[in-house]
Tab-separated table of C-alpha atoms (C1' of nucleotides) in Angstrom:
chain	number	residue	atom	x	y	z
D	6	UNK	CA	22.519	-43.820	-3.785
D	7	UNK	CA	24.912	-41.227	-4.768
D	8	UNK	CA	24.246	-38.372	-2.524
D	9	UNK	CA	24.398	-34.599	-4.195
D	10	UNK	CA	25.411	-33.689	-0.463
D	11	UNK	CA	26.152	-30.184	-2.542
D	12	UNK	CA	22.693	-29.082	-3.052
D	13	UNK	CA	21.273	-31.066	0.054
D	14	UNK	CA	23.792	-29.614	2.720
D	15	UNK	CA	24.352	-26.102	0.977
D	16	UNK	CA	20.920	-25.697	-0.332
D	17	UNK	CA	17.551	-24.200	0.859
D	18	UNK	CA	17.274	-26.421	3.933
D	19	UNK	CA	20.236	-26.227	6.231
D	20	UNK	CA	22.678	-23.336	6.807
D	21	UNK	CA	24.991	-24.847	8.794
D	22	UNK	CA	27.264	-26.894	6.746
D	23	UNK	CA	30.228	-25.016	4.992
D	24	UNK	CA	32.143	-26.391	2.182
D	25	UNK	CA	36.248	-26.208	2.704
D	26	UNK	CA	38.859	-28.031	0.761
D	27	UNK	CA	36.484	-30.619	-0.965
D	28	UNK	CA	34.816	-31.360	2.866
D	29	UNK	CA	31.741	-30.370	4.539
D	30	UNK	CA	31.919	-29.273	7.711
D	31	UNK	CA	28.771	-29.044	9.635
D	32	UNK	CA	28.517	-27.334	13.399
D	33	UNK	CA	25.695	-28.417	15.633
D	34	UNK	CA	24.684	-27.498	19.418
D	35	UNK	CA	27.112	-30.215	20.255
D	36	UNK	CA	30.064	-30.142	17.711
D	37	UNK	CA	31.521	-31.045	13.988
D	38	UNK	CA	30.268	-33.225	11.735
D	39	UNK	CA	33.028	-33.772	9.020
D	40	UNK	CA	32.095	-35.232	5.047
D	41	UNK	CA	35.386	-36.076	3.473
D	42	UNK	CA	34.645	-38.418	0.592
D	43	UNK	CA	31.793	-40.232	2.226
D	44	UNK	CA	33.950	-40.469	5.438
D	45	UNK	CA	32.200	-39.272	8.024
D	46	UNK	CA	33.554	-38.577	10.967
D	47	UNK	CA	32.230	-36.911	14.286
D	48	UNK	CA	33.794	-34.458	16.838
D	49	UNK	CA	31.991	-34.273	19.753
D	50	UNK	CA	28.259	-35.206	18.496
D	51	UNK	CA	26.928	-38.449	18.104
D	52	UNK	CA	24.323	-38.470	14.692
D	53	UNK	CA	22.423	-40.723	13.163
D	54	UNK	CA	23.613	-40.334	9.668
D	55	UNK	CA	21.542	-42.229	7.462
D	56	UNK	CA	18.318	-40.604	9.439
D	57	UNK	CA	19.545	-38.024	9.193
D	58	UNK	CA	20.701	-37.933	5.218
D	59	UNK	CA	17.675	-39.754	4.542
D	60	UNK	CA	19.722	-42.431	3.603
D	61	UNK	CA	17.487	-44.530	5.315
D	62	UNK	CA	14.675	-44.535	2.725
D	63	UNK	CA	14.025	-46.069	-0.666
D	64	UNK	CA	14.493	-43.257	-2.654
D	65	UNK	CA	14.667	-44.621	-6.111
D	66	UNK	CA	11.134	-45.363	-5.524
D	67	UNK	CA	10.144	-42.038	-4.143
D	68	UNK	CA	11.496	-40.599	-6.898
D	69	UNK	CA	9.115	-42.793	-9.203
D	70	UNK	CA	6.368	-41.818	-7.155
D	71	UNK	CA	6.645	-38.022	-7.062
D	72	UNK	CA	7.504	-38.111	-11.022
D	73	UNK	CA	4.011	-36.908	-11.808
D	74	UNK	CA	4.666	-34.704	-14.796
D	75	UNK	CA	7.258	-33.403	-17.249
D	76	UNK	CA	8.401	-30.576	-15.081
D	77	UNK	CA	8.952	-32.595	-11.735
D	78	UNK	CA	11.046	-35.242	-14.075
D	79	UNK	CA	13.208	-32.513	-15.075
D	80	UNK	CA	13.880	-31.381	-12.296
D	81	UNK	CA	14.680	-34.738	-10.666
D	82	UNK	CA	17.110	-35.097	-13.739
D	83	UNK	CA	19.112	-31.741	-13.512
D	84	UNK	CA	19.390	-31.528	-9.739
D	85	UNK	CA	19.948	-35.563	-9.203
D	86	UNK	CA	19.998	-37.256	-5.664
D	87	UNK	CA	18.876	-34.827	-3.224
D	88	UNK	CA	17.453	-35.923	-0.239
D	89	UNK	CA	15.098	-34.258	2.624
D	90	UNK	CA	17.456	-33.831	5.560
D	91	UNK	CA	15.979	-34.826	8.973
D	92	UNK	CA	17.374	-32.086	11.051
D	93	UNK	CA	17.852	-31.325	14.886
D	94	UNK	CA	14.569	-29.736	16.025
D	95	UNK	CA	15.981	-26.664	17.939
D	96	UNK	CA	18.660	-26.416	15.027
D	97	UNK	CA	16.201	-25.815	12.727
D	98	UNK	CA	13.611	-23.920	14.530
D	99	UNK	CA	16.580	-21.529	14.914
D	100	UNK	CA	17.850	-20.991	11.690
D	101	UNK	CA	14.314	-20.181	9.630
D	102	UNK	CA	13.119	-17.862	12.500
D	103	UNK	CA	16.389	-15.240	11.076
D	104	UNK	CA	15.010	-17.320	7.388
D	105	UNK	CA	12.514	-14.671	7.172
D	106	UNK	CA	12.536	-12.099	3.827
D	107	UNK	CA	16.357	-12.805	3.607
D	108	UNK	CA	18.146	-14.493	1.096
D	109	UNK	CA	20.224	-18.057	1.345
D	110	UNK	CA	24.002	-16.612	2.033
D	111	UNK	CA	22.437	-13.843	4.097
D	112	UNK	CA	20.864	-16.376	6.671
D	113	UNK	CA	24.047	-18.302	6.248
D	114	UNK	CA	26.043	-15.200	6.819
D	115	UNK	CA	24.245	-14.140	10.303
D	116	UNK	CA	23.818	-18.324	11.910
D	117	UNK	CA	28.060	-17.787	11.717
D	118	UNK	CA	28.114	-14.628	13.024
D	119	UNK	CA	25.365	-16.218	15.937
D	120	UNK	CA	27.832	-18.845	16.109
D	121	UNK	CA	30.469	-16.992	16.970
D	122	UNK	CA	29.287	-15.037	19.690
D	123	UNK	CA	27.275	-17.618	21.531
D	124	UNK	CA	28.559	-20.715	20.268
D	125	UNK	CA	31.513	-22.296	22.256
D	126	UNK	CA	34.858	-23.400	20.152
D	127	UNK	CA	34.985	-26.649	19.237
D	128	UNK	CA	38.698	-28.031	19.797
D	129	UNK	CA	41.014	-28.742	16.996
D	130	UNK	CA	38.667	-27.324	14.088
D	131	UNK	CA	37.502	-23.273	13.349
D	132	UNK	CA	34.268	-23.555	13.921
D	133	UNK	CA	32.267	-23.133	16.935
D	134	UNK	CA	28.775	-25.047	17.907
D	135	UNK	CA	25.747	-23.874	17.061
D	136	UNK	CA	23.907	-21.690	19.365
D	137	UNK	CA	21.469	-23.175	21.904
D	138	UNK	CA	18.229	-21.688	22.628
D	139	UNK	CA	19.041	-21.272	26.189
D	140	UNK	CA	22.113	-18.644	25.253
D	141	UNK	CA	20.253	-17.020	22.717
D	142	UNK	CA	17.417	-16.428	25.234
D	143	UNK	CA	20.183	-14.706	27.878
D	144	UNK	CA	21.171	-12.290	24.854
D	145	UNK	CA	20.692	-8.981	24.794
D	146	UNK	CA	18.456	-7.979	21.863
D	147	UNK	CA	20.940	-5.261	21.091
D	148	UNK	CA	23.816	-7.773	20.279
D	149	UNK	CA	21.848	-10.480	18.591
D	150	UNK	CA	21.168	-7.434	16.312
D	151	UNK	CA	25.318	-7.460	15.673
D	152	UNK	CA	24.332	-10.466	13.552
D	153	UNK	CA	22.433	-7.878	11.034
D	154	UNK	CA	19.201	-10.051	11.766
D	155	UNK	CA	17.300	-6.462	12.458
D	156	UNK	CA	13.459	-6.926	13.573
D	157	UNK	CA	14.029	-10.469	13.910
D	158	UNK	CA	16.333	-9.834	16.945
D	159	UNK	CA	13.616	-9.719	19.415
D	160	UNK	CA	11.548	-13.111	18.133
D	161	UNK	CA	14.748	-15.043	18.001
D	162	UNK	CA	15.380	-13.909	21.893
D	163	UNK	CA	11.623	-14.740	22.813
D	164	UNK	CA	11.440	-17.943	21.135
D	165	UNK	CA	14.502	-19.154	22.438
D	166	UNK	CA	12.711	-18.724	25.827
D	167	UNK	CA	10.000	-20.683	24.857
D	168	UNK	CA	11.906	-23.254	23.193
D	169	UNK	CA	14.359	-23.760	25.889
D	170	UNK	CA	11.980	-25.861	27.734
D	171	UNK	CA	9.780	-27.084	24.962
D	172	UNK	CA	7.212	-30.177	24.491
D	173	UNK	CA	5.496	-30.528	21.691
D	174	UNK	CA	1.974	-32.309	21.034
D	175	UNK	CA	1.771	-35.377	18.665
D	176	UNK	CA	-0.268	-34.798	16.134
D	177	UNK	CA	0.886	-32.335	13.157
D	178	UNK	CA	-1.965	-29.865	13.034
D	179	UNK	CA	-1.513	-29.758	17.085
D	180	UNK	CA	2.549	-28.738	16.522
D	181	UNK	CA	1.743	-26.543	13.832
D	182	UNK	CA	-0.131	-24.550	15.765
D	183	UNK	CA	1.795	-24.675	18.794
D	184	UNK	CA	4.686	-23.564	16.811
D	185	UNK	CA	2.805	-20.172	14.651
D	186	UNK	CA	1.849	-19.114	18.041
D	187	UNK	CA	5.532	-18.769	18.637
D	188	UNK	CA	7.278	-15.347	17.744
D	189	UNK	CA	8.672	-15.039	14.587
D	190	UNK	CA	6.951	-18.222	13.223
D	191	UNK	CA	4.467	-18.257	11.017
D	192	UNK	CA	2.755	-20.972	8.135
D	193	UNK	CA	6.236	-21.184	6.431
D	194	UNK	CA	8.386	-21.384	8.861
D	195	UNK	CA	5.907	-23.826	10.722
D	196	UNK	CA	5.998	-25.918	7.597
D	197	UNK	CA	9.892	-25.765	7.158
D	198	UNK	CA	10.241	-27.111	10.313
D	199	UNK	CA	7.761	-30.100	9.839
D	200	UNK	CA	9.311	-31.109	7.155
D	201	UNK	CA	12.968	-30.305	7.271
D	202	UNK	CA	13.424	-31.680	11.293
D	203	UNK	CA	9.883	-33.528	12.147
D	204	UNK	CA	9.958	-35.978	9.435
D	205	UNK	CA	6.224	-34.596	7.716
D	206	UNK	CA	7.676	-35.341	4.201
D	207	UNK	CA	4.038	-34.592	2.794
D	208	UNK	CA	4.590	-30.431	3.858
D	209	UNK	CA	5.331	-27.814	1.354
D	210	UNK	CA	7.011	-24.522	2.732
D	211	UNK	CA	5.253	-22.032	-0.066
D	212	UNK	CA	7.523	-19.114	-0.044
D	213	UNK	CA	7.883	-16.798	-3.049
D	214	UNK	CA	9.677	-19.742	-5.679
D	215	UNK	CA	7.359	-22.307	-4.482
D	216	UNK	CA	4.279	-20.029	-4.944
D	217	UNK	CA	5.886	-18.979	-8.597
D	218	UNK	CA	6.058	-22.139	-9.419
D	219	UNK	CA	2.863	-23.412	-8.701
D	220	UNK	CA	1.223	-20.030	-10.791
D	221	UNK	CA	3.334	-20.257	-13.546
D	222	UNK	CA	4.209	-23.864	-13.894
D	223	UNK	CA	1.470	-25.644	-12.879
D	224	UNK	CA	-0.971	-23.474	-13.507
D	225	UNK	CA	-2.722	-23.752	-10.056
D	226	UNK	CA	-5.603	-21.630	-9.595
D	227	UNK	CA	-5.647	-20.732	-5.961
D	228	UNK	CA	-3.834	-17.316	-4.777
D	229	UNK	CA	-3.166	-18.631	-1.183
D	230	UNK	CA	-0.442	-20.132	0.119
D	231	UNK	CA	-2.497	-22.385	2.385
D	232	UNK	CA	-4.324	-23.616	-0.803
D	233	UNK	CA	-1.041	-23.756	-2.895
D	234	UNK	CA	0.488	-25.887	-0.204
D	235	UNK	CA	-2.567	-28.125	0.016
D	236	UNK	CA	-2.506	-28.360	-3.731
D	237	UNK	CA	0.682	-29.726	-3.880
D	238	UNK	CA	0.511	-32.180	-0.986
D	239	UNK	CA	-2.679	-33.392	-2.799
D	240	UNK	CA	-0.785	-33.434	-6.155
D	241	UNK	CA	2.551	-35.647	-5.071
D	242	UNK	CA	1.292	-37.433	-2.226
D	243	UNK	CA	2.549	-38.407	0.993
D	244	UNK	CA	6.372	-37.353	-0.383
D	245	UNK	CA	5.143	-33.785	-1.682
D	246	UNK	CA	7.918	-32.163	0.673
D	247	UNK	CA	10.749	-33.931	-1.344
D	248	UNK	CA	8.570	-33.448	-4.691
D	249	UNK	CA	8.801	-29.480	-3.352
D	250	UNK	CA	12.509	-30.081	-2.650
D	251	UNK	CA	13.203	-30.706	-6.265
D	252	UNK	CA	11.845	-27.998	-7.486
D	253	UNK	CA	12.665	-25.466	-5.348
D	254	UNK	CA	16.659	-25.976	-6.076
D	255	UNK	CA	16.004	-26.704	-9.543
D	256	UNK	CA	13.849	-23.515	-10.571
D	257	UNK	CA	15.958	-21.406	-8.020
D	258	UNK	CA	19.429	-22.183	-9.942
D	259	UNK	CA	17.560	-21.318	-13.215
K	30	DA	C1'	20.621	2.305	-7.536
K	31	DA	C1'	16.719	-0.242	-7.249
K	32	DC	C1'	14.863	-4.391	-6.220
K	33	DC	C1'	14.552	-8.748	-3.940
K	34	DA	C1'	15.045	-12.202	-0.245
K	35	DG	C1'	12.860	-19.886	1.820
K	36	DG	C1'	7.681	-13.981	5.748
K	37	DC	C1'	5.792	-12.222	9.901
K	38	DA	C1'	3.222	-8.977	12.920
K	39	DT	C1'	-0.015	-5.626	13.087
K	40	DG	C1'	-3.952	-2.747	12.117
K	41	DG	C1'	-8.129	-1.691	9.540
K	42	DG	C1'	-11.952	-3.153	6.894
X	10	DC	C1'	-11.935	-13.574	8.465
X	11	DC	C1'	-9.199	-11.110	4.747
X	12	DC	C1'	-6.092	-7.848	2.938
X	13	DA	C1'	-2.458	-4.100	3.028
X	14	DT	C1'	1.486	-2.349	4.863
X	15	DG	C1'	5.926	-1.799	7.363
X	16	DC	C1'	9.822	-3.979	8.441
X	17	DA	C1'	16.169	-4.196	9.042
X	18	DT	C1'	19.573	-5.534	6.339
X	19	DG	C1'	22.427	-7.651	2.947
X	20	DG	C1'	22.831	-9.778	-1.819
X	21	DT	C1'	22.509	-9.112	-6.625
DNA sequence: AACCAGGCATGGG
DNA sequence: CCCATGCATGGT
């Protein structure tokens, strides 16, 4: 499959990859992964691509079986060949914690400015790694707030603690609730990170498009987001996430 | 300038 | 349990 790595790696589900002379570049804890006309190539870090890509499943048939309805299908058509990335735990747990009531370049815009300050330089490129939970836990809540992440300053600090030595239970409804008991994390964010670095490609993150959607598109009675995420796992099945994927990016960019 | 953003924590009913 | 409100700050 073609990837759209465009949507996938600039989109709503990762912040970390930055798009330079045709490449992506995309800083982790460890260092640079580097997209240069399907040429990948990796500085310091050692990823499993197609996991992570999601080149590793059939999705010309997950496609077929999410295609439920008129609106789905044109979505799959306009926004073509995006996959559900399978993300680095911590990574991700990270980044939607500053995700809160902010908009795409503005998270984008303060996981650099992280980067910077408690990232370490990765040699020969300009970027630096990705912030570990560990230095973000040793920061003072006065100059995580340099990164203009305001009241989220003090749950990214006390999460960091707790993630920093981390174990999480097996079963979803166990993590989930291991992880909304965490600072800063709630049902969304608990959901993002299910989906987007736990491999639960049945959850669906309801934030304010996917909640739109469901009222105005598909007509779905319920007014909670518990219910409207239910609904649509019900709806598309045990690939709702990616069904959600494709039309978040789709009814976003209209 | 006003409104919104991949929401969460808190307090009151 | 449910709902309302405040929240820092930048993007549009």
């Amino acid at each position: 499959m073609n990837l759209n790595l465009q949507t996938t790696l600039l989109g709503g589900q990762a912040f970390n990859w930055d798009y330079i002379d045709n490449k992506y570049y995309g800083f982790t804890h460890n260092g640079l992964i580097i997209i240069d006309n399907g040429k990948i190539t990796q500085i310091n870090e050692n990823v499993d691509m197609d996991e992570y890509l999601g080149n590793n499943l059939d999705y010309e048939s997950i496609k077929k079986e999410i295609n439920k309805d008129k609106h789905i299908d044109e979505a799959i058509k306009h926004i073509k060949n995006i996959t559900v990335l399978k993300q680095d735990f911590l990574l991700t747990t990270t980044s939607y914690i500053l995700a809160t009531n902010k908009n795409i370049p503005s998270i984008r815009k303060s996981i650099r400015v992280l980067s910077q300050m408690y990232g370490t330089p990765i040699l020969g490129t300009n970027h630096n790694t990705f912030p570990t939970p560990k230095s973000l836990a040793l920061a003072p809540i006065e100059d995580l707030k340099k990164a203009s992440i305001g009241y989220r300053a003090p749950y990214l600090k006390e999460t960091s603690k707790l993630l920093a030595d981390i174990q999480l239970p097996n079963k979803k409804e166990d993590i989930r609730k291991v992880l909304i008991d965490m600072p800063g994390i709630g049902p969304k964010v608990a959901d993002c990170i299910l989906l987007y670095s736990l491999g639960y490609l049945d959850t669906v993150p309801i934030d304010r498009w996917m909640y739109n959607i469901a009222k105005d598109i598909y007509q779905v009675p319920y007014t909670k987001n518990e219910d409207i995420s239910k609904w649509y796992t019900e709806y598309f099945g045990k690939y709702a996430g990616i069904a959600g994927q494709y039309l978040f990016e789709y009814y976003r960019l209209k």
